[in-house]
């Protein structure tokens, strides 16, 4: 003899859609949480790697000052127009800024050339004229 089971409750299409929507929202929220917590750590590691690589390449052809530089990549050369130090720079070039030594170097990684190097003044105001 076949037993018949009685189904007390069966989800309808509206409940199924609601459960799928909540699941999709959880997946999206998890993705954004991963982007905001895990990804910045990866970016920091990548930035350190880029700094070490550029410093090693520039140091192979140019005597670098002591200390750790701040690394800046030129993104828009047009914003630097009118500044003689950046005259020969191109987008994608790196600027190594040695704050303690007050020295900056523009390095082009694709050709492994030092484009410009010079002393810089950081946060100093010019002294008033003395009478």
Coordinates of C-alpha atoms in Angstrom, one line a residue:
X1 CA 0.0 0.0 0.0
X2 CA 1.2 3.5 -0.9
X3 CA 1.5 6.0 1.9
X4 CA 0.3 9.4 1.2
X5 CA 2.0 12.3 3.0
X6 CA 0.2 15.4 3.5
X7 CA 2.1 18.6 2.6
X8 CA 1.2 21.2 5.2
X9 CA 2.9 24.1 3.5
X10 CA 4.5 24.7 0.1
X11 CA 6.3 27.9 -0.8
X12 CA 4.7 29.9 -3.6
X13 CA 6.5 31.8 -6.4
X14 CA 6.5 35.1 -4.4
X15 CA 8.4 33.5 -1.5
X16 CA 10.9 31.8 -3.8
X17 CA 11.6 35.1 -5.6
X18 CA 12.0 36.9 -2.2
X19 CA 14.4 34.3 -0.9
X20 CA 16.5 34.5 -4.2
X21 CA 16.5 38.4 -3.9
X22 CA 17.7 38.3 -0.3
X23 CA 20.4 35.8 -1.4
X24 CA 21.5 38.0 -4.2
X25 CA 21.7 41.0 -1.9
X26 CA 23.8 39.0 0.5
X27 CA 26.2 38.0 -2.3
X28 CA 26.5 41.7 -3.5
X29 CA 27.0 42.9 0.1
X30 CA 29.7 40.3 0.6
X31 CA 31.5 41.4 -2.5
X32 CA 31.5 45.1 -1.5
X33 CA 32.7 44.2 2.0
X34 CA 35.6 42.2 0.4
X35 CA 36.3 45.2 -1.9
X36 CA 36.6 47.6 1.1
X37 CA 38.5 45.4 3.5
X38 CA 40.6 42.9 1.6
X39 CA 41.4 44.9 -1.6
X40 CA 43.1 47.9 0.1
X41 CA 45.6 45.5 1.8
X42 CA 46.3 44.1 -1.7
X43 CA 46.7 47.7 -3.0
X44 CA 49.2 48.6 -0.2
X45 CA 51.3 45.5 -1.0
X46 CA 51.2 46.3 -4.7
X47 CA 52.3 49.9 -4.0
X48 CA 55.2 48.7 -1.9
X49 CA 56.2 46.3 -4.6
X50 CA 56.1 49.1 -7.2
X51 CA 58.2 51.3 -4.9
X52 CA 60.8 48.7 -4.4
X53 CA 60.9 47.9 -8.2
X54 CA 61.2 51.5 -9.3
X55 CA 63.8 52.3 -6.6
X56 CA 65.9 49.3 -7.6
X57 CA 65.7 50.2 -11.3
X58 CA 66.5 53.9 -10.8
X59 CA 69.3 53.0 -8.2
X60 CA 71.0 50.8 -10.8
X61 CA 71.7 53.8 -13.0
X62 CA 71.6 56.7 -10.6
X63 CA 73.0 57.3 -7.1
X64 CA 69.9 57.6 -4.9
X65 CA 69.9 59.6 -1.7
X66 CA 69.6 57.7 1.7
X67 CA 66.1 56.9 3.0
X68 CA 62.8 55.8 1.7
X69 CA 61.2 58.0 -1.0
X70 CA 57.6 58.8 -1.6
X71 CA 56.6 57.4 -5.0
X72 CA 54.3 59.4 -7.3
X73 CA 53.2 58.4 -10.7
X74 CA 52.4 61.2 -13.2
X75 CA 48.9 60.7 -14.4
X76 CA 48.2 64.0 -16.2
X77 CA 51.2 65.9 -17.5
X78 CA 49.0 68.8 -18.5
X79 CA 48.4 69.7 -14.9
X80 CA 52.2 70.0 -14.4
X81 CA 52.7 72.3 -17.4
X82 CA 54.6 75.5 -16.7
X83 CA 56.8 73.8 -14.1
X84 CA 60.3 73.4 -15.5
X85 CA 61.2 70.3 -13.4
X86 CA 58.4 68.4 -15.2
X87 CA 59.1 69.8 -18.7
X88 CA 60.3 66.4 -20.2
X89 CA 58.1 64.2 -18.1
X90 CA 55.4 62.0 -19.6
X91 CA 52.3 60.3 -18.2
X92 CA 53.4 57.1 -16.5
X93 CA 56.7 58.4 -15.3
X94 CA 57.5 58.1 -11.6
X95 CA 58.7 60.8 -9.3
X96 CA 60.8 59.6 -6.3
X97 CA 60.7 62.3 -3.7
X98 CA 63.3 62.1 -0.9
X99 CA 61.9 64.5 1.7
X100 CA 64.9 64.4 4.1
X101 CA 67.4 64.9 1.4
X102 CA 65.1 67.4 -0.3
X103 CA 65.7 65.8 -3.7
X104 CA 63.3 64.5 -6.4
X105 CA 64.0 62.3 -9.4
X106 CA 61.8 61.7 -12.4
X107 CA 62.3 58.1 -13.7
X108 CA 60.8 56.6 -16.8
X109 CA 60.4 52.9 -16.2
X110 CA 59.7 51.8 -19.8
X111 CA 63.0 53.1 -21.0
X112 CA 64.8 52.9 -17.6
X113 CA 66.0 56.5 -17.8
X114 CA 66.3 59.3 -15.3
X115 CA 64.5 62.2 -16.9
X116 CA 65.3 64.8 -14.4
X117 CA 66.7 65.1 -10.9
X118 CA 67.0 68.2 -8.7
X119 CA 66.8 69.6 -5.2
X120 CA 63.4 70.6 -4.0
X121 CA 62.0 72.8 -1.3
X122 CA 59.3 71.1 0.8
X123 CA 57.0 73.3 2.9
X124 CA 59.5 76.1 3.3
X125 CA 58.5 79.7 2.9
X126 CA 61.0 82.1 1.5
X127 CA 62.7 84.2 4.1
X128 CA 61.7 87.9 4.2
X129 CA 64.2 90.3 2.8
X130 CA 66.7 91.6 5.4
X131 CA 67.5 95.3 5.5

